[in-house]
mmCIF file of C-alpha atoms and ligand atoms in Angstrom:
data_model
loop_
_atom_site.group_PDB
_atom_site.id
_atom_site.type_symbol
_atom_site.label_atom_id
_atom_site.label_comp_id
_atom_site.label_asym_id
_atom_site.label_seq_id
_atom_site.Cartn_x
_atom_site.Cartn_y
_atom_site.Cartn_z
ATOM 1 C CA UNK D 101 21.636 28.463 -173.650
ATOM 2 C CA UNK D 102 23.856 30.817 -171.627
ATOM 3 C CA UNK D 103 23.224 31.176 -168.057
ATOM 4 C CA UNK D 104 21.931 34.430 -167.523
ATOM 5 C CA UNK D 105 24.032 37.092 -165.534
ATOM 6 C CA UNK D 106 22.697 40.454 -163.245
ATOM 7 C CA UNK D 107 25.361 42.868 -162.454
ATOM 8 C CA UNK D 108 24.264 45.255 -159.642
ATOM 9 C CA UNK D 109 25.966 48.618 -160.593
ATOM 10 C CA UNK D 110 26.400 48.375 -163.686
ATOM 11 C CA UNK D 111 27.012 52.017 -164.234
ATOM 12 C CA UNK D 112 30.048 51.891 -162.157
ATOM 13 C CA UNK D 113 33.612 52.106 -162.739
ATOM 14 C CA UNK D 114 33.760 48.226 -162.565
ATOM 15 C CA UNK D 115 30.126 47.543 -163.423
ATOM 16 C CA UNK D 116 30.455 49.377 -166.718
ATOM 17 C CA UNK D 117 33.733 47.479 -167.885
ATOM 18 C CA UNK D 118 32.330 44.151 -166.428
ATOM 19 C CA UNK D 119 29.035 44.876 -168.402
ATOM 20 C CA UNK D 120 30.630 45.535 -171.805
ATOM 21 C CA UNK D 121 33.269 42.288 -171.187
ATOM 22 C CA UNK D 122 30.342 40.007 -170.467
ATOM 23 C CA UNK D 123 28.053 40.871 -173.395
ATOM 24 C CA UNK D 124 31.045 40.275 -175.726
ATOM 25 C CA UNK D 125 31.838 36.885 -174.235
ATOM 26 C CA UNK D 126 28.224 35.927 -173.941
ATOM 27 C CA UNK D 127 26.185 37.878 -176.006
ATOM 28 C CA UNK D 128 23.757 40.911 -175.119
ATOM 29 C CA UNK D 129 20.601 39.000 -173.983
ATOM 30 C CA UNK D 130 22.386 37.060 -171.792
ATOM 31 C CA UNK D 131 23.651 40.269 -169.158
ATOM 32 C CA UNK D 132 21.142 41.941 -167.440
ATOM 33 C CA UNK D 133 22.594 45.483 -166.215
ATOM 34 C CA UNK D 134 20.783 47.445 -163.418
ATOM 35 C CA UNK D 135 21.846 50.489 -161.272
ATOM 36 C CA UNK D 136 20.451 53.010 -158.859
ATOM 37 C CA UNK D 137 20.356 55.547 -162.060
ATOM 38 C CA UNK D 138 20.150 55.381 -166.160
ATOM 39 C CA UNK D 139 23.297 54.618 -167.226
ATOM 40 C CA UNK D 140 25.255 57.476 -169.144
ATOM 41 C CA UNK D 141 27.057 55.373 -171.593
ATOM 42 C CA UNK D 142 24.426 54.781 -174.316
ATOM 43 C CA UNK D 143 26.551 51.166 -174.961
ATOM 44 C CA UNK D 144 25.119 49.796 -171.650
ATOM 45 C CA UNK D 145 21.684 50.225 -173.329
ATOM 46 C CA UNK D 146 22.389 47.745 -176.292
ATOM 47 C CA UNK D 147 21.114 44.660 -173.582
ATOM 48 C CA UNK D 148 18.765 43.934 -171.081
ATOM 49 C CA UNK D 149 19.235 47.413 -168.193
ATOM 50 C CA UNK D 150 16.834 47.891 -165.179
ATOM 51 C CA UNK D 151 16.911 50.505 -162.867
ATOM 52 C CA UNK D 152 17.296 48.972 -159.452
ATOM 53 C CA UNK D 153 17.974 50.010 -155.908
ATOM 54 C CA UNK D 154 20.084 47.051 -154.904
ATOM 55 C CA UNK D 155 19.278 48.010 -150.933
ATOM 56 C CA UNK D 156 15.427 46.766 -151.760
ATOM 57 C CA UNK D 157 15.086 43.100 -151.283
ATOM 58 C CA UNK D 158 11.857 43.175 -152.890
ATOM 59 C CA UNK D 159 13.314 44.910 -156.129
ATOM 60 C CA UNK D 160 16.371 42.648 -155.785
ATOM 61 C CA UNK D 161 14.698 39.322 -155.466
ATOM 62 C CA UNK D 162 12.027 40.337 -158.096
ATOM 63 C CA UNK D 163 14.311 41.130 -160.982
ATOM 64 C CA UNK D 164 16.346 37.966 -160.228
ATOM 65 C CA UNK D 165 13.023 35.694 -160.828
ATOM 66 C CA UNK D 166 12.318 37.541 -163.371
ATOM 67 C CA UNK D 167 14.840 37.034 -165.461
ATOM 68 C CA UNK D 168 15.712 33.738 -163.926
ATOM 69 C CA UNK D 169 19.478 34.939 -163.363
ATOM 70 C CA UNK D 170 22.120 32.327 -161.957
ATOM 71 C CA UNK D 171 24.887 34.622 -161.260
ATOM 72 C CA UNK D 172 25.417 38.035 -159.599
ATOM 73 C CA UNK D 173 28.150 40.464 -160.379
ATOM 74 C CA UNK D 174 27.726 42.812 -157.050
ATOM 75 C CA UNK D 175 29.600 45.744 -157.669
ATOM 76 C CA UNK D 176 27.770 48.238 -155.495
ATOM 77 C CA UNK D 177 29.325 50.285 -152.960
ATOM 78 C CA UNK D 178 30.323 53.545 -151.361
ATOM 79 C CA UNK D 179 34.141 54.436 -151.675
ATOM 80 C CA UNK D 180 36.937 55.179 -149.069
ATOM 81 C CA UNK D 181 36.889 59.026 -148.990
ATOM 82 C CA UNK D 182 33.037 59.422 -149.780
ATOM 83 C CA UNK D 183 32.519 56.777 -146.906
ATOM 84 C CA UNK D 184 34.346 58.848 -144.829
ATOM 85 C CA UNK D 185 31.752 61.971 -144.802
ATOM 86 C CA UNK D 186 29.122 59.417 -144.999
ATOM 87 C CA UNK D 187 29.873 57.057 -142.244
ATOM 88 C CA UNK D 188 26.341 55.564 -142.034
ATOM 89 C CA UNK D 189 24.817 56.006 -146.094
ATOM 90 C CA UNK D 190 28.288 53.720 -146.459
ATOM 91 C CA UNK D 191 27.567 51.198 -143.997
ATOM 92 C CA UNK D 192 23.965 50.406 -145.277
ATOM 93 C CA UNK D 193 24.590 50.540 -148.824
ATOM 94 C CA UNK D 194 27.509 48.349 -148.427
ATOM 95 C CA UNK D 195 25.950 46.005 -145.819
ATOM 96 C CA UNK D 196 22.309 45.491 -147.022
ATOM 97 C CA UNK D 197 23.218 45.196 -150.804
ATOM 98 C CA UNK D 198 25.355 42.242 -150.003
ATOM 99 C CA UNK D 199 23.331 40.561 -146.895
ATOM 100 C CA UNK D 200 19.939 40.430 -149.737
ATOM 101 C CA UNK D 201 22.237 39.382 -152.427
ATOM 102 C CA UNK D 202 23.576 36.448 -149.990
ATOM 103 C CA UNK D 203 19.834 35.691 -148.885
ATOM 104 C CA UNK D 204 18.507 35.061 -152.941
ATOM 105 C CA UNK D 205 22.085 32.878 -152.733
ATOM 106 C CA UNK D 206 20.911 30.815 -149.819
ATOM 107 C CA UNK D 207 17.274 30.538 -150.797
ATOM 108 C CA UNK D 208 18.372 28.847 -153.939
ATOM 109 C CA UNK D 209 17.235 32.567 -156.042
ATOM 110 C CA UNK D 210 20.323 32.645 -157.417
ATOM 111 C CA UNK D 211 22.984 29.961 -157.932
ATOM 112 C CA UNK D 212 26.574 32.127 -157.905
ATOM 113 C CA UNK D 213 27.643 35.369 -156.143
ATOM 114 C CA UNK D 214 30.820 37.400 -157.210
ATOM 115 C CA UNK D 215 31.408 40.353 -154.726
ATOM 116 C CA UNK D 216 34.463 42.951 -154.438
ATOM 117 C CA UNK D 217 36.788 43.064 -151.183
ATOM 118 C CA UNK D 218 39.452 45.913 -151.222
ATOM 119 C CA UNK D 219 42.930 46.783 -150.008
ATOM 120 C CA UNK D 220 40.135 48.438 -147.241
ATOM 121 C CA UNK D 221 39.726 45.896 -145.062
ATOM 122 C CA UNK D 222 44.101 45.928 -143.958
ATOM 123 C CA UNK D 223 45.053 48.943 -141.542
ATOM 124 C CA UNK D 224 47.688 50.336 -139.914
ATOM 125 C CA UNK D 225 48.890 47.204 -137.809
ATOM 126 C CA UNK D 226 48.519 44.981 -140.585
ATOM 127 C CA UNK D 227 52.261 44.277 -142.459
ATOM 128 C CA UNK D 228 52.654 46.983 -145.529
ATOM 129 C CA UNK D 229 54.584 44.909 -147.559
ATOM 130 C CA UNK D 230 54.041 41.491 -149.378
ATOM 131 C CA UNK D 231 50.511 41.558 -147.250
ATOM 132 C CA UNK D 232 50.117 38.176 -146.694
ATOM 133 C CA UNK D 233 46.341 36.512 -147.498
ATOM 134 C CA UNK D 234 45.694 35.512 -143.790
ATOM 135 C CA UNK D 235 47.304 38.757 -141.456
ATOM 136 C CA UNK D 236 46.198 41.351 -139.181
ATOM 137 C CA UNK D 237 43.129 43.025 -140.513
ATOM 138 C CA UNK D 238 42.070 46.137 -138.380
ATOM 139 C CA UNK D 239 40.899 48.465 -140.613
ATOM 140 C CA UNK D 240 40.474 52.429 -139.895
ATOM 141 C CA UNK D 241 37.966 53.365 -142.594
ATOM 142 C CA UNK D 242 34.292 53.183 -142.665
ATOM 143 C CA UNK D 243 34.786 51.503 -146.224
ATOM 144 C CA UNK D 244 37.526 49.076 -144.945
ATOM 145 C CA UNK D 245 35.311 47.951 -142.134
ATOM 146 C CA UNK D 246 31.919 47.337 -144.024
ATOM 147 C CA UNK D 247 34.248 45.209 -146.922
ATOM 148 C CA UNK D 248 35.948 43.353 -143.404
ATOM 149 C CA UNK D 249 32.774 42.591 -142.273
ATOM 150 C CA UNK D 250 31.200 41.824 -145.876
ATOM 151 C CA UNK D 251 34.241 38.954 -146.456
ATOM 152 C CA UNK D 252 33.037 37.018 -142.794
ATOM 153 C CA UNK D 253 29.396 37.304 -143.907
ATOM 154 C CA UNK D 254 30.463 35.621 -147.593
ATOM 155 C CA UNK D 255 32.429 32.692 -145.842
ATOM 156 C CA UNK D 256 29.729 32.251 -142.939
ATOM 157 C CA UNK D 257 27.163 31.842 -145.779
ATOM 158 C CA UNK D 258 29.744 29.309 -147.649
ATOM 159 C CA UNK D 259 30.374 27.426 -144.561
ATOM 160 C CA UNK D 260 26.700 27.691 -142.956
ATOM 161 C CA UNK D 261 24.491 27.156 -146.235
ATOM 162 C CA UNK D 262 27.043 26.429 -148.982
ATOM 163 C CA UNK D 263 26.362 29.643 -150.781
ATOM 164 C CA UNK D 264 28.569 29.529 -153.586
ATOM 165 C CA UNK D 265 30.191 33.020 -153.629
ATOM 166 C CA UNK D 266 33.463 34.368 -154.789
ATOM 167 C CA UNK D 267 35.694 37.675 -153.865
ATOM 168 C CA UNK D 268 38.595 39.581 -154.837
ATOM 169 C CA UNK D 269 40.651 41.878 -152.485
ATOM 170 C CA UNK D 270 40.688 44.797 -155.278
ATOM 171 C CA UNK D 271 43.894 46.858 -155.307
ATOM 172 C CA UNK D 272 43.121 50.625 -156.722
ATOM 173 C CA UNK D 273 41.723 50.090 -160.424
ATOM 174 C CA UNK D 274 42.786 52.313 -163.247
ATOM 175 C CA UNK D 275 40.507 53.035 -165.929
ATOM 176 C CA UNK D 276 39.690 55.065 -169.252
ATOM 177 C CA UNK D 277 36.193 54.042 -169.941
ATOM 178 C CA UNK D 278 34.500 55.189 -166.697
ATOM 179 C CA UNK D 279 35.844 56.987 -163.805
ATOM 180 C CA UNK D 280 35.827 55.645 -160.538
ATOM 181 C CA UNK D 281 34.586 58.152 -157.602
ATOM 182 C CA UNK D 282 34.914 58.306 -153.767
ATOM 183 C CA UNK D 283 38.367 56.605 -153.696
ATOM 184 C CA UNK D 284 41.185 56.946 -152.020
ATOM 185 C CA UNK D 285 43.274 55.569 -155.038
ATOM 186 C CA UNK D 286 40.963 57.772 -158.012
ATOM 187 C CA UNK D 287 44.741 59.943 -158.140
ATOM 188 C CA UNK D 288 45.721 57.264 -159.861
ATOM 189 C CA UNK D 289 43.249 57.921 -162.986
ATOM 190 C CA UNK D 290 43.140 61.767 -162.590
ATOM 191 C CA UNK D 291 46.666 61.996 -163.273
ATOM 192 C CA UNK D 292 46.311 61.006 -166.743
ATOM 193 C CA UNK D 293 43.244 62.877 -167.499
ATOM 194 C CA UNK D 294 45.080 65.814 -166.187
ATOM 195 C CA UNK D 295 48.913 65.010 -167.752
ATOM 196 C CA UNK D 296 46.306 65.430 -171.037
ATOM 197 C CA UNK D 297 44.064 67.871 -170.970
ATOM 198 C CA UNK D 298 46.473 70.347 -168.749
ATOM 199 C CA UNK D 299 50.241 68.680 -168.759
ATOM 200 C CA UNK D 300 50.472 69.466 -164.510
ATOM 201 C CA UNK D 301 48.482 67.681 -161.869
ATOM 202 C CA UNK D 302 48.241 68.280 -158.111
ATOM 203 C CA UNK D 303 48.364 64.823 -156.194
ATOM 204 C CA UNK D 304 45.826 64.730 -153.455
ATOM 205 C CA UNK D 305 48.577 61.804 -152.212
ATOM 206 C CA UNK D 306 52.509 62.475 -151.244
ATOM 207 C CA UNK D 307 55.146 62.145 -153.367
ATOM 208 C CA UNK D 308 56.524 58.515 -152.020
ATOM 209 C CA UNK D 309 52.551 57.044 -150.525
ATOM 210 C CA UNK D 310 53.229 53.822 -152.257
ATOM 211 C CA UNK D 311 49.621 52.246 -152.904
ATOM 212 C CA UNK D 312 48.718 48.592 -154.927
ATOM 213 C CA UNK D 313 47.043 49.634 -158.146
ATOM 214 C CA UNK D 314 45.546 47.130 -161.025
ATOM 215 C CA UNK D 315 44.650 48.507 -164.805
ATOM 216 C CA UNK D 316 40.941 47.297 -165.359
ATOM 217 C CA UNK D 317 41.325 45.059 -168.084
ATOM 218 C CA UNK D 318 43.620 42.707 -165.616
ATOM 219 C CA UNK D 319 40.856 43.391 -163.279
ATOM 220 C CA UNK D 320 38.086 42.043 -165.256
ATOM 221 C CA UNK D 321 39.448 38.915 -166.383
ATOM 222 C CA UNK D 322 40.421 38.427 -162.660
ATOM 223 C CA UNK D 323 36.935 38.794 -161.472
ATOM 224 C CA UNK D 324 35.600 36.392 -164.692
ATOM 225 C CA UNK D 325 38.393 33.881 -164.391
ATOM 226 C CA UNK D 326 37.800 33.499 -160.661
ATOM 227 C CA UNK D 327 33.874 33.928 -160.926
ATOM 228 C CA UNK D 328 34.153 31.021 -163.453
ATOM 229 C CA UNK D 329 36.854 28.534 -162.165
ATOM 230 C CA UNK D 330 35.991 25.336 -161.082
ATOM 231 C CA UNK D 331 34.475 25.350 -157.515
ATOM 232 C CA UNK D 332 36.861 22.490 -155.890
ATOM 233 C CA UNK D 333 40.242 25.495 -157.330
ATOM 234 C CA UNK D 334 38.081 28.053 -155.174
ATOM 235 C CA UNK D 335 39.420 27.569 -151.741
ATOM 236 C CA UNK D 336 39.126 30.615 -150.058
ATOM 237 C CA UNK D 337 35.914 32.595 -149.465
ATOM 238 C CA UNK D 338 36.411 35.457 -147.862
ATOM 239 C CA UNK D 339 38.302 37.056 -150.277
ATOM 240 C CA UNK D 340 41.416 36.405 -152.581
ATOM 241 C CA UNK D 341 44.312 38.907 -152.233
ATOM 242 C CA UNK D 342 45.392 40.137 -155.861
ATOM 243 C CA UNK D 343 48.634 42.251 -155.878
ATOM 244 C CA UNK D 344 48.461 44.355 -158.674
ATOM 245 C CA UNK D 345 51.431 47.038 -159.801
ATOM 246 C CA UNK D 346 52.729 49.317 -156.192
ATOM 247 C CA UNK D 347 54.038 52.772 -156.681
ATOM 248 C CA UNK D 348 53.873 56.086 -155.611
ATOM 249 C CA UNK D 349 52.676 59.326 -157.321
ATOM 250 C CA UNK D 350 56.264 60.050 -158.428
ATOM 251 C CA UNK D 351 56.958 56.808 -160.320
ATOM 252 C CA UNK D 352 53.737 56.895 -162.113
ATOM 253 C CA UNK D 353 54.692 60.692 -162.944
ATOM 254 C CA UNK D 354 57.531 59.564 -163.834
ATOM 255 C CA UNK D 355 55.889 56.986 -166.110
ATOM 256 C CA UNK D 356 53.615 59.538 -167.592
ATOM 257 C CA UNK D 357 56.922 61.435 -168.548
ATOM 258 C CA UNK D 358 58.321 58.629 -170.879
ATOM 259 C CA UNK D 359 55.603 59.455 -173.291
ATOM 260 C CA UNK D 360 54.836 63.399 -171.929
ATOM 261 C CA UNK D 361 58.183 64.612 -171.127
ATOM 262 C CA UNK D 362 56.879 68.299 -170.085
ATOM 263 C CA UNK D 363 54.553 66.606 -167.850
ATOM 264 C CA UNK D 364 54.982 68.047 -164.250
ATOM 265 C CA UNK D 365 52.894 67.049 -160.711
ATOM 266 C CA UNK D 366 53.265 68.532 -157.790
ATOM 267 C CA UNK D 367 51.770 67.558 -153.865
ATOM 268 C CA UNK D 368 49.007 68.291 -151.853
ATOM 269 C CA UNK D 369 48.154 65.847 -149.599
ATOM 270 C CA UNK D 370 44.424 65.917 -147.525
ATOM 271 C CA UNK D 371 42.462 63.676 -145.810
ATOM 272 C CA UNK D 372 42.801 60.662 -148.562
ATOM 273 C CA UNK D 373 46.718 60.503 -147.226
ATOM 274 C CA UNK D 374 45.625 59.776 -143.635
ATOM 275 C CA UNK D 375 43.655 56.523 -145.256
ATOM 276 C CA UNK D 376 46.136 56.001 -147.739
ATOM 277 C CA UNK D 377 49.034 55.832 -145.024
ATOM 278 C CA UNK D 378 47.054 53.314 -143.364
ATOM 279 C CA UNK D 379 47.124 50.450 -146.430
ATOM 280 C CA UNK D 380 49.410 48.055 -147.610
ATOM 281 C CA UNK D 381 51.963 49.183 -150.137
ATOM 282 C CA UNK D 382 52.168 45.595 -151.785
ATOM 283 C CA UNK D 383 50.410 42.533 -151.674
ATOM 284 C CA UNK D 384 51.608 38.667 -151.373
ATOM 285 C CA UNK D 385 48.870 36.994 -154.171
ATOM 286 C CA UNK D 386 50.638 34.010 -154.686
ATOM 287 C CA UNK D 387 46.763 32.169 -152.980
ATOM 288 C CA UNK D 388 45.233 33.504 -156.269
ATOM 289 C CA UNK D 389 48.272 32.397 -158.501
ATOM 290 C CA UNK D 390 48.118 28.507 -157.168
ATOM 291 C CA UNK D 391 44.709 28.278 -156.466
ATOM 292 C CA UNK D 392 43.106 29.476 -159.682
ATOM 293 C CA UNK D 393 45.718 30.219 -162.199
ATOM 294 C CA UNK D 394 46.041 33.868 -161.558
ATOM 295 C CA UNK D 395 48.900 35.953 -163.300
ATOM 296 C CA UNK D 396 48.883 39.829 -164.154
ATOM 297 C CA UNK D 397 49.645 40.722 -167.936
ATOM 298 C CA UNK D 398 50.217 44.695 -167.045
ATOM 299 C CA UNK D 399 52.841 46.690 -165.771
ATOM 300 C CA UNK D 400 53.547 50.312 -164.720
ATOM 301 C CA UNK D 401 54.403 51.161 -168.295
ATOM 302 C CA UNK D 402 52.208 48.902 -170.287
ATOM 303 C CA UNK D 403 49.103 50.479 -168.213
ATOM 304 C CA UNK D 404 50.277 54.037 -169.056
ATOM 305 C CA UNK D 405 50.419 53.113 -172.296
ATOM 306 C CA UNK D 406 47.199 51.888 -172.674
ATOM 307 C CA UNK D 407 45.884 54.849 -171.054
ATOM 308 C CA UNK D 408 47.442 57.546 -172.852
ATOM 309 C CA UNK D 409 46.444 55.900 -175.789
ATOM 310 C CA UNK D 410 42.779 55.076 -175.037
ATOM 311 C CA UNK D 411 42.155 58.757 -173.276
ATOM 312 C CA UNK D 412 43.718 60.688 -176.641
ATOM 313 C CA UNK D 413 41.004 59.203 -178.919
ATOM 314 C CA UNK D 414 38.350 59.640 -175.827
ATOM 315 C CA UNK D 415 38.894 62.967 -175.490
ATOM 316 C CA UNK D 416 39.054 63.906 -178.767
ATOM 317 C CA UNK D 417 43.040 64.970 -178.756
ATOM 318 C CA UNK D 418 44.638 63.128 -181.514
HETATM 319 N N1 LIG I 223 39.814 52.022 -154.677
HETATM 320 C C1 LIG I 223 39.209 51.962 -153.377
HETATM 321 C C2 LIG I 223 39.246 53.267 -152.705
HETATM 322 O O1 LIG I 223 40.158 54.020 -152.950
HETATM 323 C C3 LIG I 223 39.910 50.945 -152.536
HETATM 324 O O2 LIG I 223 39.379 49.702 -152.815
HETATM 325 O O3 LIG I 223 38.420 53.535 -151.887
#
């Protein structure tokens, strides 16, 4: 019998792609979704779904026993930009989620725990380029500082009680089957919504911010593969760096153009370019590649691509 799975947050821009990727590798009884709200997309119905407010212990612990899971997807959080008008709502969401999650871990509730780091937790004196795994981490966003602090709570729990729990630094994630919301990175996936519906988009980032960026479907076998590799190959827990593709609004316009050639975007940067400026531009992931086999499969292109093509038949424009 399959080990049975929870993913907290299912409804999100990870959770939903994660849910959909797990019930096709494992079947639809064997993935419990749950989120704060009913999911929208009708698909996430078609298995096991619980509402479930992943800051209640109780709630937490009770529909873990109750459908005796093993491992935990965590994928709740509050974003960058949204954490930034909501300094505190982000800190306890993002803190208590994990610190109960970690707790069923410890007690023996639950046997695995998979939980997302970010770019977030690097800042403006950490090196921009080739970020190295181990560097400076002094990170200026709310966000940034509750994923810092999340990554020292997951290896003090590994070290201190031999909680089995895994992590990826996430680079921005592009997506055509949910939108993300709250980041600082979402630009990234309006763009082609917008080089769509309206052929012009206005770029809440500059013309040359050069950010890391990952399409999902790299994304998700990342967090799988790693959530599933042998636990002597899993040698860091805090969190794994994962590079990703890095450009700036202007090459992925630029990208967009090779298949939309009267596609135009202009630049006006706001707040999101203050936290943007203070993140790496690329990332050194070469702890991923030896450790556990990691290597990307899409590029710039390939992902625009994939999106154009995906977003046509989603919005009904072919
Ligand atoms: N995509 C996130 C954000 O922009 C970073 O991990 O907030």
């Amino acid at each position: 019998m399959n080990k049975t799975i929870l993913i907290l947050g299912a409804c999100g821009q990870i959770g939903t792609e994660l849910t959909l990727a797990l019930r096709e590798k494992y079947g639809n009884d064997s993935i419990v979704a749950t989120d704060i709200r009913q999911p929208e997309h009708s698909e996430l119905l078609k298995g096991p779904f619980e509402v479930v407010d992943a800051g209640n212990a109780s709630a937490l612990r009770t529909v873990c026993e109750k459908h005796n899971i093993h491992t935990v997807y965590h994928l709740v959080a509050m974003l960058s930009a949204t954490g930034e008008k909501f300094p505190m709502k982000a800190w306890d969401l993002n803190m208590q989620s994990l610190l109960h999650t970690l707790e069923l871990a410890k007690e023996g509730v639950i046997k695995k725990l998979f939980w997302p780091s970010s770019i977030a937790v690097f800042g403006p004196t950490t090196p921009k380029r080739n970020t190295p795994q181990q560097t400076i981490m002094e990170p200026s966003t709310v966000y940034g500082i509750s994923k810092l602090a999340g990554e020292r709570w997951c290896e003090y729990y590994h070290a201190k009680y031999g909680v089995d729990v895994r992590s990826i630094r996430y680079p921005g994630l592009i997506s055509w089957k949910s939108q993300p919301g709250g980041g600082t990175t979402d630009y990234a996936v309006e763009i082609y919504y917008k080089a769509l519906e309206e052929g012009k988009y206005t770029s809440f980032l500059s013309a040359q911010r050069t950010l890391p960026m990952m399409y999902m479907d790299d994304a998700i076998r990342a967090t799988i593969e790693l959530t599933e590799a042998p636990k002597e190959q899993v040698k860091i827990r805090n969190s794994y760096n994962l590079a990703g593709i890095s450009f700036d609004p202007l090459t992925i316009e630029a990208s967009i153009q090779k298949k939309i050639p009267a596609f135009e975007c202009d630049f006006t940067p706001d707040f999101r370019e203050e936290i943007a400026a203070s993140w790496p531009e690329s990332i050194d992931d070469s702890a991923a590649q030896d450790h556990w086999g990691w290597s990307m499969e899409y590029d710039l292109d390939g992902m625009t691509e994939a999106m154009l093509t995906n977003l046509k038949t989603k919005l009904g424009l072919q």
